[in-house]
């Protein structure tokens, strides 16, 4: 096994673990806007670590170049889409419901 494959496997495992914790956190929160924030972070960080892991596993190739292009597109579009969804919910009158206080 190559050093790049080991580093790639570490990134892939970290991405899967982060995504699983993010999904659990998504179901934990009740507020719509906090769920948007959590899903945006899970999508960004989880997917980016998975794609970086795949790029490390394949080494320097045309495939890795395409993966880096996907990373750039994700970094640009993910915050924009999350903002658009949250803003449209706010403008359509979706209320910010604070979760009940726990004692």
mmCIF file with all atom_site columns, C-alpha atoms in Angstrom:
data_model
loop_
_atom_site.group_PDB
_atom_site.id
_atom_site.type_symbol
_atom_site.label_atom_id
_atom_site.label_alt_id
_atom_site.label_comp_id
_atom_site.label_asym_id
_atom_site.label_entity_id
_atom_site.label_seq_id
_atom_site.pdbx_PDB_ins_code
_atom_site.Cartn_x
_atom_site.Cartn_y
_atom_site.Cartn_z
_atom_site.occupancy
_atom_site.B_iso_or_equiv
_atom_site.pdbx_formal_charge
_atom_site.auth_seq_id
_atom_site.auth_comp_id
_atom_site.auth_asym_id
_atom_site.auth_atom_id
_atom_site.pdbx_PDB_model_num
ATOM 1   C CA . UNK A 1 1   ? 0.000   0.000  0.000   1.00 0.00 ? 1   UNK A CA 1
ATOM 2   C CA . UNK A 1 2   ? 1.187   3.425  -0.991  1.00 0.00 ? 2   UNK A CA 1
ATOM 3   C CA . UNK A 1 3   ? 1.466   6.401  1.391   1.00 0.00 ? 3   UNK A CA 1
ATOM 4   C CA . UNK A 1 4   ? -1.056  8.336  -0.688  1.00 0.00 ? 4   UNK A CA 1
ATOM 5   C CA . UNK A 1 5   ? -3.545  5.468  -0.431  1.00 0.00 ? 5   UNK A CA 1
ATOM 6   C CA . UNK A 1 6   ? -3.192  5.440  3.365   1.00 0.00 ? 6   UNK A CA 1
ATOM 7   C CA . UNK A 1 7   ? -3.708  9.212  3.552   1.00 0.00 ? 7   UNK A CA 1
ATOM 8   C CA . UNK A 1 8   ? -6.678  8.870  1.193   1.00 0.00 ? 8   UNK A CA 1
ATOM 9   C CA . UNK A 1 9   ? -8.219  6.148  3.343   1.00 0.00 ? 9   UNK A CA 1
ATOM 10  C CA . UNK A 1 10  ? -7.818  8.319  6.444   1.00 0.00 ? 10  UNK A CA 1
ATOM 11  C CA . UNK A 1 11  ? -9.588  11.216 4.712   1.00 0.00 ? 11  UNK A CA 1
ATOM 12  C CA . UNK A 1 12  ? -12.385 8.939  3.483   1.00 0.00 ? 12  UNK A CA 1
ATOM 13  C CA . UNK A 1 13  ? -12.937 7.440  6.939   1.00 0.00 ? 13  UNK A CA 1
ATOM 14  C CA . UNK A 1 14  ? -12.911 10.928 8.504   1.00 0.00 ? 14  UNK A CA 1
ATOM 15  C CA . UNK A 1 15  ? -15.468 12.113 5.937   1.00 0.00 ? 15  UNK A CA 1
ATOM 16  C CA . UNK A 1 16  ? -17.791 9.199  6.629   1.00 0.00 ? 16  UNK A CA 1
ATOM 17  C CA . UNK A 1 17  ? -17.507 9.683  10.413  1.00 0.00 ? 17  UNK A CA 1
ATOM 18  C CA . UNK A 1 18  ? -18.133 13.423 10.120  1.00 0.00 ? 18  UNK A CA 1
ATOM 19  C CA . UNK A 1 19  ? -21.154 12.800 7.910   1.00 0.00 ? 19  UNK A CA 1
ATOM 20  C CA . UNK A 1 20  ? -22.613 10.277 10.374  1.00 0.00 ? 20  UNK A CA 1
ATOM 21  C CA . UNK A 1 21  ? -22.174 12.676 13.308  1.00 0.00 ? 21  UNK A CA 1
ATOM 22  C CA . UNK A 1 22  ? -23.692 15.465 11.228  1.00 0.00 ? 22  UNK A CA 1
ATOM 23  C CA . UNK A 1 23  ? -26.758 13.415 10.368  1.00 0.00 ? 23  UNK A CA 1
ATOM 24  C CA . UNK A 1 24  ? -27.229 12.596 14.062  1.00 0.00 ? 24  UNK A CA 1
ATOM 25  C CA . UNK A 1 25  ? -26.897 16.306 14.876  1.00 0.00 ? 25  UNK A CA 1
ATOM 26  C CA . UNK A 1 26  ? -29.385 17.158 12.152  1.00 0.00 ? 26  UNK A CA 1
ATOM 27  C CA . UNK A 1 27  ? -32.048 15.000 13.807  1.00 0.00 ? 27  UNK A CA 1
ATOM 28  C CA . UNK A 1 28  ? -31.181 16.365 17.243  1.00 0.00 ? 28  UNK A CA 1
ATOM 29  C CA . UNK A 1 29  ? -32.164 19.971 16.505  1.00 0.00 ? 29  UNK A CA 1
ATOM 30  C CA . UNK A 1 30  ? -35.776 21.080 16.101  1.00 0.00 ? 30  UNK A CA 1
ATOM 31  C CA . UNK A 1 31  ? -35.274 24.586 14.705  1.00 0.00 ? 31  UNK A CA 1
ATOM 32  C CA . UNK A 1 32  ? -35.478 24.806 10.905  1.00 0.00 ? 32  UNK A CA 1
ATOM 33  C CA . UNK A 1 33  ? -32.701 27.363 10.579  1.00 0.00 ? 33  UNK A CA 1
ATOM 34  C CA . UNK A 1 34  ? -30.286 25.423 12.767  1.00 0.00 ? 34  UNK A CA 1
ATOM 35  C CA . UNK A 1 35  ? -31.023 22.330 10.688  1.00 0.00 ? 35  UNK A CA 1
ATOM 36  C CA . UNK A 1 36  ? -30.129 24.295 7.549   1.00 0.00 ? 36  UNK A CA 1
ATOM 37  C CA . UNK A 1 37  ? -26.827 25.293 9.153   1.00 0.00 ? 37  UNK A CA 1
ATOM 38  C CA . UNK A 1 38  ? -26.014 21.735 10.237  1.00 0.00 ? 38  UNK A CA 1
ATOM 39  C CA . UNK A 1 39  ? -26.886 20.242 6.861   1.00 0.00 ? 39  UNK A CA 1
ATOM 40  C CA . UNK A 1 40  ? -24.752 22.855 5.124   1.00 0.00 ? 40  UNK A CA 1
ATOM 41  C CA . UNK A 1 41  ? -21.734 22.044 7.294   1.00 0.00 ? 41  UNK A CA 1
ATOM 42  C CA . UNK A 1 42  ? -22.215 18.302 6.923   1.00 0.00 ? 42  UNK A CA 1
ATOM 43  C CA . UNK A 1 43  ? -22.488 18.653 3.176   1.00 0.00 ? 43  UNK A CA 1
ATOM 44  C CA . UNK A 1 44  ? -19.445 20.896 2.898   1.00 0.00 ? 44  UNK A CA 1
ATOM 45  C CA . UNK A 1 45  ? -16.969 19.260 5.259   1.00 0.00 ? 45  UNK A CA 1
ATOM 46  C CA . UNK A 1 46  ? -18.103 15.660 4.849   1.00 0.00 ? 46  UNK A CA 1
ATOM 47  C CA . UNK A 1 47  ? -18.153 15.780 1.076   1.00 0.00 ? 47  UNK A CA 1
ATOM 48  C CA . UNK A 1 48  ? -14.907 17.725 0.847   1.00 0.00 ? 48  UNK A CA 1
ATOM 49  C CA . UNK A 1 49  ? -12.989 15.233 2.984   1.00 0.00 ? 49  UNK A CA 1
ATOM 50  C CA . UNK A 1 50  ? -14.399 12.340 0.965   1.00 0.00 ? 50  UNK A CA 1
ATOM 51  C CA . UNK A 1 51  ? -13.421 13.951 -2.336  1.00 0.00 ? 51  UNK A CA 1
ATOM 52  C CA . UNK A 1 52  ? -9.945  14.868 -1.059  1.00 0.00 ? 52  UNK A CA 1
ATOM 53  C CA . UNK A 1 53  ? -9.525  11.263 0.095   1.00 0.00 ? 53  UNK A CA 1
ATOM 54  C CA . UNK A 1 54  ? -10.467 10.000 -3.355  1.00 0.00 ? 54  UNK A CA 1
ATOM 55  C CA . UNK A 1 55  ? -8.010  12.434 -4.949  1.00 0.00 ? 55  UNK A CA 1
ATOM 56  C CA . UNK A 1 56  ? -5.207  11.184 -2.690  1.00 0.00 ? 56  UNK A CA 1
ATOM 57  C CA . UNK A 1 57  ? -6.025  7.550  -3.483  1.00 0.00 ? 57  UNK A CA 1
ATOM 58  C CA . UNK A 1 58  ? -5.817  8.115  -7.233  1.00 0.00 ? 58  UNK A CA 1
ATOM 59  C CA . UNK A 1 59  ? -2.665  10.237 -7.154  1.00 0.00 ? 59  UNK A CA 1
ATOM 60  C CA . UNK A 1 60  ? -1.937  12.929 -9.708  1.00 0.00 ? 60  UNK A CA 1
ATOM 61  C CA . UNK A 1 61  ? -4.104  12.189 -12.722 1.00 0.00 ? 61  UNK A CA 1
ATOM 62  C CA . UNK A 1 62  ? -6.832  13.636 -14.892 1.00 0.00 ? 62  UNK A CA 1
ATOM 63  C CA . UNK A 1 63  ? -9.395  12.083 -12.522 1.00 0.00 ? 63  UNK A CA 1
ATOM 64  C CA . UNK A 1 64  ? -7.862  13.969 -9.562  1.00 0.00 ? 64  UNK A CA 1
ATOM 65  C CA . UNK A 1 65  ? -8.083  17.187 -11.547 1.00 0.00 ? 65  UNK A CA 1
ATOM 66  C CA . UNK A 1 66  ? -11.794 16.603 -12.073 1.00 0.00 ? 66  UNK A CA 1
ATOM 67  C CA . UNK A 1 67  ? -12.183 15.935 -8.348  1.00 0.00 ? 67  UNK A CA 1
ATOM 68  C CA . UNK A 1 68  ? -10.451 19.230 -7.534  1.00 0.00 ? 68  UNK A CA 1
ATOM 69  C CA . UNK A 1 69  ? -12.866 20.980 -9.890  1.00 0.00 ? 69  UNK A CA 1
ATOM 70  C CA . UNK A 1 70  ? -15.751 19.369 -7.986  1.00 0.00 ? 70  UNK A CA 1
ATOM 71  C CA . UNK A 1 71  ? -14.254 20.691 -4.723  1.00 0.00 ? 71  UNK A CA 1
ATOM 72  C CA . UNK A 1 72  ? -14.115 24.230 -6.119  1.00 0.00 ? 72  UNK A CA 1
ATOM 73  C CA . UNK A 1 73  ? -17.721 24.005 -7.293  1.00 0.00 ? 73  UNK A CA 1
ATOM 74  C CA . UNK A 1 74  ? -18.804 22.686 -3.878  1.00 0.00 ? 74  UNK A CA 1
ATOM 75  C CA . UNK A 1 75  ? -16.994 25.483 -2.063  1.00 0.00 ? 75  UNK A CA 1
ATOM 76  C CA . UNK A 1 76  ? -18.736 28.085 -4.196  1.00 0.00 ? 76  UNK A CA 1
ATOM 77  C CA . UNK A 1 77  ? -22.243 26.635 -4.468  1.00 0.00 ? 77  UNK A CA 1
ATOM 78  C CA . UNK A 1 78  ? -22.830 25.107 -1.019  1.00 0.00 ? 78  UNK A CA 1
ATOM 79  C CA . UNK A 1 79  ? -22.985 28.399 0.943   1.00 0.00 ? 79  UNK A CA 1
ATOM 80  C CA . UNK A 1 80  ? -25.032 30.021 -1.817  1.00 0.00 ? 80  UNK A CA 1
ATOM 81  C CA . UNK A 1 81  ? -27.649 27.274 -1.900  1.00 0.00 ? 81  UNK A CA 1
ATOM 82  C CA . UNK A 1 82  ? -27.928 27.150 1.899   1.00 0.00 ? 82  UNK A CA 1
ATOM 83  C CA . UNK A 1 83  ? -28.341 30.920 2.033   1.00 0.00 ? 83  UNK A CA 1
ATOM 84  C CA . UNK A 1 84  ? -30.990 30.888 -0.692  1.00 0.00 ? 84  UNK A CA 1
ATOM 85  C CA . UNK A 1 85  ? -33.013 28.170 1.070   1.00 0.00 ? 85  UNK A CA 1
ATOM 86  C CA . UNK A 1 86  ? -32.830 29.936 4.453   1.00 0.00 ? 86  UNK A CA 1
ATOM 87  C CA . UNK A 1 87  ? -33.624 33.349 2.963   1.00 0.00 ? 87  UNK A CA 1
ATOM 88  C CA . UNK A 1 88  ? -36.593 32.069 0.988   1.00 0.00 ? 88  UNK A CA 1
ATOM 89  C CA . UNK A 1 89  ? -37.958 30.389 4.128   1.00 0.00 ? 89  UNK A CA 1
ATOM 90  C CA . UNK A 1 90  ? -37.516 33.628 6.075   1.00 0.00 ? 90  UNK A CA 1
ATOM 91  C CA . UNK A 1 91  ? -39.111 35.779 3.368   1.00 0.00 ? 91  UNK A CA 1
ATOM 92  C CA . UNK A 1 92  ? -42.059 33.394 3.014   1.00 0.00 ? 92  UNK A CA 1
ATOM 93  C CA . UNK A 1 93  ? -42.808 33.859 6.707   1.00 0.00 ? 93  UNK A CA 1
ATOM 94  C CA . UNK A 1 94  ? -41.352 30.730 8.263   1.00 0.00 ? 94  UNK A CA 1
ATOM 95  C CA . UNK A 1 95  ? -41.081 31.552 11.955  1.00 0.00 ? 95  UNK A CA 1
ATOM 96  C CA . UNK A 1 96  ? -37.974 31.089 14.032  1.00 0.00 ? 96  UNK A CA 1
ATOM 97  C CA . UNK A 1 97  ? -39.189 28.684 16.683  1.00 0.00 ? 97  UNK A CA 1
ATOM 98  C CA . UNK A 1 98  ? -36.862 28.484 19.630  1.00 0.00 ? 98  UNK A CA 1
ATOM 99  C CA . UNK A 1 99  ? -36.789 25.049 21.231  1.00 0.00 ? 99  UNK A CA 1
ATOM 100 C CA . UNK A 1 100 ? -38.461 24.795 24.651  1.00 0.00 ? 100 UNK A CA 1
ATOM 101 C CA . UNK A 1 101 ? -36.269 25.545 27.655  1.00 0.00 ? 101 UNK A CA 1
ATOM 102 C CA . UNK A 1 102 ? -34.938 22.504 29.431  1.00 0.00 ? 102 UNK A CA 1
ATOM 103 C CA . UNK A 1 103 ? -34.447 22.568 33.176  1.00 0.00 ? 103 UNK A CA 1
#
